[in-house]
PDB file of C-alpha atoms in Angstrom:
ATOM      1  CA  MET A 124      85.241  53.622  41.388  1.00 44.00           C
ATOM      2  CA  SER A 125      86.696  55.218  38.285  1.00 44.00           C
ATOM      3  CA  PHE A 126      87.742  58.902  38.302  1.00 35.00           C
ATOM      4  CA  THR A 127      84.922  59.725  35.850  1.00 41.00           C
ATOM      5  CA  ARG A 128      82.275  58.025  37.981  1.00 42.00           C
ATOM      6  CA  LEU A 129      83.673  59.774  41.095  1.00 40.00           C
ATOM      7  CA  LEU A 130      83.275  63.164  39.427  1.00 39.00           C
ATOM      8  CA  CYS A 131      79.692  62.342  38.467  1.00 43.00           C
ATOM      9  CA  ALA A 132      78.870  61.317  42.029  1.00 44.00           C
ATOM     10  CA  ALA A 133      80.402  64.511  43.394  1.00 42.00           C
ATOM     11  CA  ALA A 134      78.401  66.605  40.933  1.00 44.00           C
ATOM     12  CA  ALA A 135      75.186  64.841  41.907  1.00 42.00           C
ATOM     13  CA  LEU A 136      75.908  65.435  45.607  1.00 39.00           C
ATOM     14  CA  ALA A 137      76.625  69.127  44.950  1.00 42.00           C
ATOM     15  CA  ALA A 138      73.379  69.477  43.013  1.00 41.00           C
ATOM     16  CA  PHE A 139      71.500  67.931  45.931  1.00 37.00           C
ATOM     17  CA  VAL A 140      73.192  69.954  48.687  1.00 39.00           C
ATOM     18  CA  GLY A 141      73.444  73.321  46.902  1.00 40.00           C
ATOM     19  CA  PRO A 142      69.790  74.423  47.011  1.00 39.00           C
ATOM     20  CA  ILE A 143      69.569  73.550  50.716  1.00 37.00           C
ATOM     21  CA  ALA A 144      72.850  75.159  51.793  1.00 36.00           C
ATOM     22  CA  ALA A 145      72.130  78.609  50.363  1.00 35.00           C
ATOM     23  CA  PRO A 146      68.927  79.326  52.337  1.00 38.00           C
ATOM     24  CA  VAL A 147      70.517  78.020  55.550  1.00 33.00           C
ATOM     25  CA  SER A 148      73.405  80.467  55.085  1.00 38.00           C
ATOM     26  CA  ALA A 149      71.013  83.342  54.391  1.00 39.00           C
ATOM     27  CA  MET A 150      68.961  82.500  57.469  1.00 38.00           C
ATOM     28  CA  ALA A 151      72.092  82.428  59.620  1.00 47.00           C
ATOM     29  CA  GLN A 152      72.950  85.964  58.502  1.00 67.00           C
ATOM     30  CA  SER A 153      69.477  87.452  59.058  1.00 90.00           C
ATOM     31  CA  LYS A 154      69.264  89.551  62.250  1.00 97.00           C
ATOM     32  CA  THR A 155      66.517  91.359  64.122  1.00 98.00           C
ATOM     33  CA  VAL A 156      67.123  94.634  65.953  1.00 98.00           C
ATOM     34  CA  ALA A 157      64.347  96.057  68.132  1.00 98.00           C
ATOM     35  CA  ILE A 158      64.548  99.833  68.733  1.00 98.00           C
ATOM     36  CA  THR A 159      62.462 101.796  71.205  1.00 98.00           C
ATOM     37  CA  ALA A 160      62.392 105.416  72.385  1.00 97.00           C
ATOM     38  CA  ILE A 161      60.578 107.108  75.247  1.00 94.00           C
ATOM     39  CA  VAL A 162      59.031 109.670  72.888  1.00 93.00           C
ATOM     40  CA  GLN A 163      59.257 110.894  69.313  1.00 91.00           C
ATOM     41  CA  HIS A 164      61.115 114.157  68.716  1.00 89.00           C
ATOM     42  CA  PRO A 165      63.777 115.177  66.155  1.00 89.00           C
ATOM     43  CA  ALA A 166      66.861 114.256  68.207  1.00 90.00           C
ATOM     44  CA  LEU A 167      65.648 110.761  69.102  1.00 93.00           C
ATOM     45  CA  ASP A 168      64.277 110.163  65.596  1.00 95.00           C
ATOM     46  CA  ALA A 169      67.635 111.182  64.105  1.00 95.00           C
ATOM     47  CA  THR A 170      69.354 108.770  66.491  1.00 97.00           C
ATOM     48  CA  ARG A 171      67.161 105.908  65.288  1.00 97.00           C
ATOM     49  CA  ASP A 172      67.852 106.738  61.638  1.00 97.00           C
ATOM     50  CA  GLY A 173      71.586 106.914  62.294  1.00 98.00           C
ATOM     51  CA  ILE A 174      71.533 103.452  63.873  1.00 98.00           C
ATOM     52  CA  VAL A 175      69.909 101.931  60.803  1.00 97.00           C
ATOM     53  CA  GLU A 176      72.360 103.740  58.506  1.00 97.00           C
ATOM     54  CA  ALA A 177      75.383 102.483  60.452  1.00 98.00           C
ATOM     55  CA  LEU A 178      74.058  98.921  60.349  1.00 97.00           C
ATOM     56  CA  LYS A 179      73.698  99.256  56.594  1.00 96.00           C
ATOM     57  CA  ASP A 180      77.315 100.438  56.399  1.00 97.00           C
ATOM     58  CA  ALA A 181      78.296  97.336  58.386  1.00 96.00           C
ATOM     59  CA  GLY A 182      76.541  95.050  55.906  1.00 95.00           C
ATOM     60  CA  PHE A 183      73.177  94.606  57.666  1.00 96.00           C
ATOM     61  CA  VAL A 184      70.658  95.830  55.101  1.00 92.00           C
ATOM     62  CA  GLN A 185      67.084  96.373  56.243  1.00 91.00           C
ATOM     63  CA  GLY A 186      64.698  94.109  54.356  1.00 90.00           C
ATOM     64  CA  GLN A 187      67.506  91.742  53.375  1.00 92.00           C
ATOM     65  CA  SER A 188      69.829  90.616  56.150  1.00 94.00           C
ATOM     66  CA  LEU A 189      68.223  92.851  58.786  1.00 96.00           C
ATOM     67  CA  LYS A 190      64.765  93.289  60.272  1.00 96.00           C
ATOM     68  CA  VAL A 191      64.209  96.472  62.297  1.00 97.00           C
ATOM     69  CA  GLU A 192      61.316  96.844  64.717  1.00 97.00           C
ATOM     70  CA  TYR A 193      60.558 100.253  66.244  1.00 97.00           C
ATOM     71  CA  GLN A 194      58.137 101.454  68.915  1.00 97.00           C
ATOM     72  CA  SER A 195      57.768 104.748  70.797  1.00 97.00           C
ATOM     73  CA  ALA A 196      56.421 104.927  74.345  1.00 96.00           C
ATOM     74  CA  GLN A 197      54.869 108.341  73.565  1.00 93.00           C
ATOM     75  CA  GLY A 198      56.271 109.779  76.779  1.00 90.00           C
ATOM     76  CA  ASN A 199      54.694 107.164  79.059  1.00 93.00           C
ATOM     77  CA  PRO A 200      57.057 105.176  81.362  1.00 92.00           C
ATOM     78  CA  ALA A 201      54.435 102.442  81.821  1.00 95.00           C
ATOM     79  CA  THR A 202      54.250 102.059  78.045  1.00 97.00           C
ATOM     80  CA  ALA A 203      58.058 101.934  77.912  1.00 97.00           C
ATOM     81  CA  ALA A 204      58.005  98.993  80.327  1.00 97.00           C
ATOM     82  CA  GLN A 205      55.290  97.286  78.274  1.00 98.00           C
ATOM     83  CA  ILE A 206      57.308  97.699  75.066  1.00 98.00           C
ATOM     84  CA  ALA A 207      60.394  96.327  76.808  1.00 98.00           C
ATOM     85  CA  ARG A 208      58.508  93.196  77.880  1.00 98.00           C
ATOM     86  CA  GLN A 209      57.049  92.781  74.390  1.00 98.00           C
ATOM     87  CA  PHE A 210      60.478  93.024  72.788  1.00 98.00           C
ATOM     88  CA  VAL A 211      61.942  90.531  75.252  1.00 98.00           C
ATOM     89  CA  GLY A 212      59.139  88.124  74.391  1.00 97.00           C
ATOM     90  CA  SER A 213      59.911  88.372  70.671  1.00 97.00           C
ATOM     91  CA  ARG A 214      63.606  87.501  71.293  1.00 97.00           C
ATOM     92  CA  PRO A 215      65.408  89.863  68.867  1.00 98.00           C
ATOM     93  CA  ASP A 216      69.175  89.635  68.424  1.00 98.00           C
ATOM     94  CA  VAL A 217      69.702  93.070  70.001  1.00 98.00           C
ATOM     95  CA  ILE A 218      67.424  95.590  71.727  1.00 98.00           C
ATOM     96  CA  VAL A 219      68.370  99.269  71.316  1.00 98.00           C
ATOM     97  CA  PRO A 220      66.617 101.611  73.766  1.00 98.00           C
ATOM     98  CA  ILE A 221      66.964 105.334  73.029  1.00 97.00           C
ATOM     99  CA  SER A 222      66.914 107.622  76.117  1.00 94.00           C
ATOM    100  CA  THR A 223      67.374 106.860  79.802  1.00 93.00           C
ATOM    101  CA  PRO A 224      63.744 105.920  80.644  1.00 94.00           C
ATOM    102  CA  SER A 225      63.549 103.421  77.777  1.00 96.00           C
ATOM    103  CA  ALA A 226      66.988 102.023  78.597  1.00 97.00           C
ATOM    104  CA  GLN A 227      66.050 101.496  82.242  1.00 96.00           C
ATOM    105  CA  ALA A 228      62.852  99.726  81.208  1.00 97.00           C
ATOM    106  CA  VAL A 229      64.710  97.364  78.863  1.00 98.00           C
ATOM    107  CA  ALA A 230      67.538  96.722  81.337  1.00 96.00           C
ATOM    108  CA  ALA A 231      64.965  95.724  83.951  1.00 96.00           C
ATOM    109  CA  ALA A 232      63.190  93.393  81.530  1.00 97.00           C
ATOM    110  CA  THR A 233      66.074  91.160  80.388  1.00 97.00           C
ATOM    111  CA  ARG A 234      69.350  89.755  81.636  1.00 95.00           C
ATOM    112  CA  ASP A 235      70.237  87.691  78.589  1.00 96.00           C
ATOM    113  CA  ILE A 236      69.194  89.462  75.357  1.00 98.00           C
ATOM    114  CA  PRO A 237      71.976  91.862  74.257  1.00 98.00           C
ATOM    115  CA  VAL A 238      71.124  95.515  74.947  1.00 98.00           C
ATOM    116  CA  VAL A 239      72.859  98.521  73.368  1.00 98.00           C
ATOM    117  CA  PHE A 240      71.429 101.755  74.789  1.00 98.00           C
ATOM    118  CA  THR A 241      71.976 105.239  73.401  1.00 98.00           C
ATOM    119  CA  ALA A 242      71.256 108.889  74.276  1.00 95.00           C
ATOM    120  CA  VAL A 243      71.666 108.018  77.954  1.00 95.00           C
ATOM    121  CA  THR A 244      73.221 110.820  79.984  1.00 92.00           C
ATOM    122  CA  ASP A 245      74.738 108.863  82.888  1.00 94.00           C
ATOM    123  CA  PRO A 246      74.289 105.082  82.665  1.00 95.00           C
ATOM    124  CA  VAL A 247      76.187 104.506  85.928  1.00 94.00           C
ATOM    125  CA  SER A 248      73.943 106.810  87.985  1.00 91.00           C
ATOM    126  CA  ALA A 249      70.952 105.272  86.226  1.00 90.00           C
ATOM    127  CA  GLN A 250      72.197 101.887  87.536  1.00 91.00           C
ATOM    128  CA  MET A 251      72.328 100.259  84.125  1.00 92.00           C
ATOM    129  CA  VAL A 252      76.043  99.432  84.075  1.00 94.00           C
ATOM    130  CA  LYS A 253      78.658  98.728  86.743  1.00 91.00           C
ATOM    131  CA  SER A 254      81.119 101.124  85.149  1.00 95.00           C
ATOM    132  CA  MET A 255      81.747 102.878  81.857  1.00 96.00           C
ATOM    133  CA  GLU A 256      84.870 100.776  81.240  1.00 96.00           C
ATOM    134  CA  LYS A 257      83.366  97.409  82.184  1.00 94.00           C
ATOM    135  CA  PRO A 258      79.585  97.540  81.880  1.00 96.00           C
ATOM    136  CA  GLY A 259      79.222  93.795  82.479  1.00 89.00           C
ATOM    137  CA  ALA A 260      76.225  91.498  81.970  1.00 92.00           C
ATOM    138  CA  ASN A 261      74.277  91.882  78.710  1.00 97.00           C
ATOM    139  CA  ILE A 262      74.436  95.645  78.259  1.00 98.00           C
ATOM    140  CA  THR A 263      76.556  98.444  76.839  1.00 98.00           C
ATOM    141  CA  GLY A 264      75.932 101.557  74.790  1.00 98.00           C
ATOM    142  CA  LEU A 265      76.587 105.239  74.291  1.00 97.00           C
ATOM    143  CA  SER A 266      76.380 108.206  76.662  1.00 96.00           C
ATOM    144  CA  ASP A 267      75.419 111.654  75.407  1.00 93.00           C
ATOM    145  CA  MET A 268      76.428 113.572  78.544  1.00 92.00           C
ATOM    146  CA  ALA A 269      75.903 117.196  77.523  1.00 92.00           C
ATOM    147  CA  PRO A 270      78.751 119.755  77.656  1.00 94.00           C
ATOM    148  CA  VAL A 271      76.998 121.794  80.361  1.00 96.00           C
ATOM    149  CA  ALA A 272      80.015 123.981  81.129  1.00 96.00           C
ATOM    150  CA  GLU A 273      80.086 125.070  77.489  1.00 96.00           C
ATOM    151  CA  HIS A 274      76.358 125.775  77.603  1.00 97.00           C
ATOM    152  CA  VAL A 275      76.752 128.090  80.598  1.00 98.00           C
ATOM    153  CA  ALA A 276      79.688 129.846  78.938  1.00 97.00           C
ATOM    154  CA  LEU A 277      77.612 130.327  75.773  1.00 98.00           C
ATOM    155  CA  ILE A 278      74.718 131.855  77.710  1.00 98.00           C
ATOM    156  CA  ARG A 279      77.130 134.216  79.470  1.00 97.00           C
ATOM    157  CA  GLU A 280      78.692 135.209  76.158  1.00 98.00           C
ATOM    158  CA  ILE A 281      75.326 135.973  74.543  1.00 98.00           C
ATOM    159  CA  LEU A 282      73.788 137.496  77.683  1.00 98.00           C
ATOM    160  CA  PRO A 283      76.664 138.999  79.703  1.00 97.00           C
ATOM    161  CA  GLN A 284      74.230 140.775  82.062  1.00 96.00           C
ATOM    162  CA  ALA A 285      72.324 137.602  82.956  1.00 97.00           C
ATOM    163  CA  LYS A 286      72.250 136.636  86.631  1.00 98.00           C
ATOM    164  CA  ARG A 287      69.608 133.912  86.803  1.00 98.00           C
ATOM    165  CA  ILE A 288      69.104 130.849  84.601  1.00 98.00           C
ATOM    166  CA  GLY A 289      65.749 129.130  84.661  1.00 98.00           C
ATOM    167  CA  VAL A 290      65.676 125.408  83.933  1.00 98.00           C
ATOM    168  CA  LEU A 291      62.715 123.312  82.801  1.00 98.00           C
ATOM    169  CA  TYR A 292      62.886 119.594  83.483  1.00 98.00           C
ATOM    170  CA  ASN A 293      60.959 116.487  84.401  1.00 97.00           C
ATOM    171  CA  PRO A 294      62.132 115.325  87.867  1.00 96.00           C
ATOM    172  CA  GLY A 295      61.021 111.835  86.862  1.00 92.00           C
ATOM    173  CA  GLU A 296      63.771 111.597  84.222  1.00 91.00           C
ATOM    174  CA  PRO A 297      67.042 110.503  85.879  1.00 89.00           C
ATOM    175  CA  ASN A 298      69.049 112.012  83.024  1.00 90.00           C
ATOM    176  CA  SER A 299      67.530 115.418  83.758  1.00 94.00           C
ATOM    177  CA  ILE A 300      68.366 115.220  87.454  1.00 94.00           C
ATOM    178  CA  VAL A 301      72.019 114.600  86.546  1.00 94.00           C
ATOM    179  CA  LEU A 302      72.065 117.522  84.113  1.00 96.00           C
ATOM    180  CA  VAL A 303      70.339 119.955  86.470  1.00 97.00           C
ATOM    181  CA  LYS A 304      72.929 119.154  89.134  1.00 97.00           C
ATOM    182  CA  ALA A 305      75.685 119.779  86.589  1.00 96.00           C
ATOM    183  CA  LEU A 306      73.985 123.052  85.600  1.00 98.00           C
ATOM    184  CA  LYS A 307      73.900 124.227  89.206  1.00 98.00           C
ATOM    185  CA  ASP A 308      77.576 123.404  89.649  1.00 97.00           C
ATOM    186  CA  GLU A 309      78.653 125.182  86.473  1.00 97.00           C
ATOM    187  CA  ALA A 310      76.337 128.147  87.023  1.00 98.00           C
ATOM    188  CA  ALA A 311      77.749 128.673  90.517  1.00 97.00           C
ATOM    189  CA  LYS A 312      81.275 128.784  89.082  1.00 97.00           C
ATOM    190  CA  ALA A 313      80.102 131.477  86.651  1.00 96.00           C
ATOM    191  CA  GLY A 314      78.368 133.517  89.354  1.00 96.00           C
ATOM    192  CA  LEU A 315      74.861 132.601  88.197  1.00 98.00           C
ATOM    193  CA  SER A 316      71.906 131.281  90.168  1.00 98.00           C
ATOM    194  CA  VAL A 317      69.493 128.613  88.923  1.00 98.00           C
ATOM    195  CA  VAL A 318      65.696 128.772  89.170  1.00 98.00           C
ATOM    196  CA  GLU A 319      63.945 125.418  88.695  1.00 98.00           C
ATOM    197  CA  ALA A 320      60.541 124.720  87.141  1.00 98.00           C
ATOM    198  CA  SER A 321      59.113 121.205  87.179  1.00 98.00           C
ATOM    199  CA  VAL A 322      57.552 119.635  84.065  1.00 98.00           C
ATOM    200  CA  PRO A 323      56.161 116.190  85.047  1.00 96.00           C
ATOM    201  CA  LYS A 324      54.339 115.870  81.711  1.00 94.00           C
ATOM    202  CA  SER A 325      54.544 117.655  78.368  1.00 95.00           C
ATOM    203  CA  SER A 326      51.343 119.640  78.958  1.00 96.00           C
ATOM    204  CA  ASP A 327      53.035 121.240  81.981  1.00 97.00           C
ATOM    205  CA  ALA A 328      55.808 122.789  79.860  1.00 98.00           C
ATOM    206  CA  GLN A 329      54.008 126.023  78.934  1.00 98.00           C
ATOM    207  CA  PRO A 330      52.767 126.943  82.430  1.00 98.00           C
ATOM    208  CA  ALA A 331      56.195 126.019  83.807  1.00 98.00           C
ATOM    209  CA  VAL A 332      58.052 128.414  81.514  1.00 98.00           C
ATOM    210  CA  ARG A 333      55.473 131.107  82.240  1.00 98.00           C
ATOM    211  CA  SER A 334      56.291 130.718  85.933  1.00 98.00           C
ATOM    212  CA  LEU A 335      59.882 131.718  85.127  1.00 98.00           C
ATOM    213  CA  VAL A 336      58.949 135.036  83.493  1.00 98.00           C
ATOM    214  CA  GLY A 337      60.361 137.775  85.718  1.00 97.00           C
ATOM    215  CA  LYS A 338      62.326 135.229  87.767  1.00 98.00           C
ATOM    216  CA  ALA A 339      64.985 134.284  85.191  1.00 98.00           C
ATOM    217  CA  ASP A 340      67.049 136.122  82.588  1.00 98.00           C
ATOM    218  CA  ALA A 341      67.237 133.066  80.335  1.00 98.00           C
ATOM    219  CA  VAL A 342      65.835 129.542  80.283  1.00 98.00           C
ATOM    220  CA  TYR A 343      67.873 126.378  79.725  1.00 98.00           C
ATOM    221  CA  ILE A 344      66.312 123.139  78.509  1.00 98.00           C
ATOM    222  CA  PRO A 345      68.489 120.089  79.280  1.00 96.00           C
ATOM    223  CA  LEU A 346      68.305 116.788  77.410  1.00 92.00           C
ATOM    224  CA  ASP A 347      64.825 116.279  78.829  1.00 94.00           C
ATOM    225  CA  ASN A 348      62.502 114.289  76.590  1.00 92.00           C
ATOM    226  CA  THR A 349      59.321 115.551  78.255  1.00 94.00           C
ATOM    227  CA  VAL A 350      60.182 119.222  77.718  1.00 97.00           C
ATOM    228  CA  VAL A 351      61.718 118.776  74.261  1.00 95.00           C
ATOM    229  CA  SER A 352      58.566 117.029  73.041  1.00 94.00           C
ATOM    230  CA  ALA A 353      56.631 120.204  73.921  1.00 96.00           C
ATOM    231  CA  LEU A 354      59.293 122.660  72.789  1.00 97.00           C
ATOM    232  CA  GLU A 355      57.132 124.829  70.517  1.00 97.00           C
ATOM    233  CA  SER A 356      54.921 125.846  73.438  1.00 97.00           C
ATOM    234  CA  VAL A 357      58.011 126.863  75.428  1.00 98.00           C
ATOM    235  CA  VAL A 358      59.443 128.872  72.528  1.00 98.00           C
ATOM    236  CA  ALA A 359      56.119 130.664  72.069  1.00 98.00           C
ATOM    237  CA  VAL A 360      56.234 131.919  75.666  1.00 98.00           C
ATOM    238  CA  GLY A 361      59.881 132.906  75.261  1.00 98.00           C
ATOM    239  CA  GLN A 362      59.026 135.063  72.251  1.00 98.00           C
ATOM    240  CA  GLN A 363      55.970 136.608  73.885  1.00 98.00           C
ATOM    241  CA  ALA A 364      57.803 137.421  77.126  1.00 98.00           C
ATOM    242  CA  LYS A 365      61.169 138.295  75.539  1.00 98.00           C
ATOM    243  CA  LEU A 366      62.713 135.490  77.586  1.00 98.00           C
ATOM    244  CA  PRO A 367      65.614 133.792  75.722  1.00 98.00           C
ATOM    245  CA  ILE A 368      65.337 129.998  75.537  1.00 98.00           C
ATOM    246  CA  PHE A 369      68.507 127.909  75.184  1.00 98.00           C
ATOM    247  CA  SER A 370      68.679 124.149  74.613  1.00 97.00           C
ATOM    248  CA  ALA A 371      71.145 121.364  75.308  1.00 95.00           C
ATOM    249  CA  ASP A 372      70.426 119.666  71.976  1.00 93.00           C
ATOM    250  CA  THR A 373      71.138 121.301  68.632  1.00 93.00           C
ATOM    251  CA  ASP A 374      68.030 119.868  66.946  1.00 91.00           C
ATOM    252  CA  SER A 375      65.916 122.185  69.103  1.00 95.00           C
ATOM    253  CA  VAL A 376      67.580 125.291  67.618  1.00 97.00           C
ATOM    254  CA  ALA A 377      65.744 124.804  64.326  1.00 95.00           C
ATOM    255  CA  ARG A 378      62.546 124.594  66.376  1.00 96.00           C
ATOM    256  CA  GLY A 379      63.150 128.008  67.915  1.00 97.00           C
ATOM    257  CA  THR A 380      65.724 128.040  70.713  1.00 98.00           C
ATOM    258  CA  VAL A 381      68.404 130.739  70.602  1.00 98.00           C
ATOM    259  CA  ALA A 382      71.491 128.528  70.447  1.00 98.00           C
ATOM    260  CA  SER A 383      73.083 125.280  71.550  1.00 97.00           C
ATOM    261  CA  ILE A 384      76.363 123.439  71.646  1.00 96.00           C
ATOM    262  CA  GLY A 385      75.613 119.780  71.224  1.00 93.00           C
ATOM    263  CA  PHE A 386      75.754 116.596  69.251  1.00 91.00           C
ATOM    264  CA  ASP A 387      74.497 115.781  65.792  1.00 91.00           C
ATOM    265  CA  TYR A 388      72.109 113.015  66.851  1.00 92.00           C
ATOM    266  CA  PHE A 389      72.204 111.312  63.483  1.00 95.00           C
ATOM    267  CA  GLN A 390      75.931 110.861  64.129  1.00 95.00           C
ATOM    268  CA  VAL A 391      75.158 109.717  67.676  1.00 96.00           C
ATOM    269  CA  GLY A 392      72.963 107.073  66.073  1.00 97.00           C
ATOM    270  CA  LYS A 393      75.729 106.064  63.687  1.00 97.00           C
ATOM    271  CA  GLN A 394      78.172 105.725  66.579  1.00 97.00           C
ATOM    272  CA  THR A 395      75.590 103.562  68.364  1.00 98.00           C
ATOM    273  CA  GLY A 396      74.923 101.482  65.272  1.00 98.00           C
ATOM    274  CA  ALA A 397      78.613 100.649  65.031  1.00 98.00           C
ATOM    275  CA  ILE A 398      78.384  99.134  68.531  1.00 98.00           C
ATOM    276  CA  VAL A 399      75.230  97.214  67.616  1.00 98.00           C
ATOM    277  CA  ALA A 400      77.035  95.788  64.571  1.00 98.00           C
ATOM    278  CA  ARG A 401      79.855  94.535  66.807  1.00 98.00           C
ATOM    279  CA  VAL A 402      77.316  92.705  68.969  1.00 98.00           C
ATOM    280  CA  LEU A 403      75.536  91.245  65.942  1.00 97.00           C
ATOM    281  CA  LYS A 404      78.894  89.914  64.773  1.00 96.00           C
ATOM    282  CA  GLY A 405      79.451  88.071  68.031  1.00 96.00           C
ATOM    283  CA  GLU A 406      80.999  90.379  70.646  1.00 97.00           C
ATOM    284  CA  LYS A 407      79.510  90.328  74.155  1.00 97.00           C
ATOM    285  CA  PRO A 408      77.943  93.654  75.168  1.00 97.00           C
ATOM    286  CA  GLY A 409      79.338  93.490  78.693  1.00 95.00           C
ATOM    287  CA  ASP A 410      82.881  93.377  77.303  1.00 96.00           C
ATOM    288  CA  ILE A 411      82.441  96.553  75.217  1.00 97.00           C
ATOM    289  CA  PRO A 412      83.132  99.800  77.144  1.00 97.00           C
ATOM    290  CA  VAL A 413      80.382 102.413  77.132  1.00 97.00           C
ATOM    291  CA  THR A 414      81.208 104.982  74.456  1.00 95.00           C
ATOM    292  CA  LEU A 415      80.987 108.758  74.887  1.00 94.00           C
ATOM    293  CA  ALA A 416      79.315 110.633  72.035  1.00 94.00           C
ATOM    294  CA  LYS A 417      81.836 112.418  69.852  1.00 90.00           C
ATOM    295  CA  GLY A 418      81.794 115.782  68.138  1.00 83.00           C
ATOM    296  CA  THR A 419      80.031 118.955  69.250  1.00 89.00           C
ATOM    297  CA  ASP A 420      78.476 121.611  67.016  1.00 94.00           C
ATOM    298  CA  LEU A 421      77.370 125.182  67.662  1.00 97.00           C
ATOM    299  CA  PHE A 422      73.919 125.964  66.239  1.00 97.00           C
ATOM    300  CA  VAL A 423      72.399 129.458  66.409  1.00 98.00           C
ATOM    301  CA  ASN A 424      69.029 130.896  65.414  1.00 98.00           C
ATOM    302  CA  PRO A 425      69.327 134.685  64.953  1.00 97.00           C
ATOM    303  CA  LYS A 426      65.685 135.100  63.900  1.00 97.00           C
ATOM    304  CA  SER A 427      64.298 133.388  66.992  1.00 97.00           C
ATOM    305  CA  ALA A 428      66.865 135.175  69.162  1.00 98.00           C
ATOM    306  CA  ALA A 429      65.643 138.533  67.846  1.00 97.00           C
ATOM    307  CA  ALA A 430      62.041 137.526  68.571  1.00 97.00           C
ATOM    308  CA  MET A 431      63.139 136.927  72.162  1.00 98.00           C
ATOM    309  CA  GLY A 432      64.839 140.317  72.350  1.00 97.00           C
ATOM    310  CA  VAL A 433      68.411 139.092  71.829  1.00 97.00           C
ATOM    311  CA  THR A 434      71.007 140.136  69.267  1.00 96.00           C
ATOM    312  CA  LEU A 435      73.573 137.404  68.799  1.00 97.00           C
ATOM    313  CA  PRO A 436      77.201 138.625  68.973  1.00 97.00           C
ATOM    314  CA  ASP A 437      78.995 138.507  65.612  1.00 97.00           C
ATOM    315  CA  ALA A 438      81.708 136.311  67.120  1.00 97.00           C
ATOM    316  CA  VAL A 439      79.140 133.666  68.047  1.00 98.00           C
ATOM    317  CA  VAL A 440      77.471 133.688  64.629  1.00 97.00           C
ATOM    318  CA  LYS A 441      80.810 133.530  62.795  1.00 97.00           C
ATOM    319  CA  ARG A 442      82.006 130.418  64.600  1.00 96.00           C
ATOM    320  CA  ALA A 443      78.640 128.632  64.399  1.00 97.00           C
ATOM    321  CA  THR A 444      78.593 125.260  62.713  1.00 95.00           C
ATOM    322  CA  LYS A 445      75.109 126.034  61.467  1.00 95.00           C
ATOM    323  CA  VAL A 446      72.982 129.181  61.351  1.00 97.00           C
ATOM    324  CA  VAL A 447      69.274 128.314  61.184  1.00 94.00           C
ATOM    325  CA  GLY A 448      66.042 130.303  61.019  1.00 76.00           C
ATOM    326  CA  GLN A 449      67.217 132.836  58.456  1.00 65.00           C
TER     327      GLN A 449
END
């Protein structure tokens, strides 16, 4: 075959193959990420948005090379399990459960689909991973273990006369059990006692905080999804009874708590999304160590503090990352 005829044949082959090859390549790059959360509230919503943003930064653009599915369990563990089974049935490339209850539901539902959890306080105690360094199997993720010692120190700084800290939490959330234990340990070191009030469901939050009036000098809300989803009702009681309410998450400060040292959950989501991108690009989840959330901010709300009978010290306000409620 002459050189000219060879070139013509090659061109004809390229013309035939080209239109087929392009869609195949595009299909190979398209990924599906299924995200679920136990409930909708600002911190968890910000986490979800941060995940999508980080995936975009990594080259996975929603609507182009990425499909994102999202469902909330609306605070119901049975619904969380149902969502987990539904996601497993749809076979996404990665499932991303936000919060401990959702992560436990997903971990129980699959042993082969990659799972990257986030906003999980203690994944080892929750029996989702073998260890932080070597999670194993099909799962890894990010822990948002709260800086409880710093929270206790902040409460003492703002309320130096306080002796008793009330804590609202759902005993059905494993993350809350871990944090309440940590609170008791840190409070004891600071010479404070802890008064517990149980909140099995969000509608119990207001009567629970009312039960602490006269029994506690301040109330602490851990990273408890049940209580945080009903935060406004808790804040209302705090303002009526002049009972200062503190939170473990900074997003709750804008909703009326006095102050918090915590994570920017949009950044928590971005840190999580970076892990998801690694898995989408071929890394095995079980080989990726569980990451600890990075960066803590101090948020204060002087207006809400005043409504609860508290004047924030100038030193606290001056070093705050963000002053809200003004």
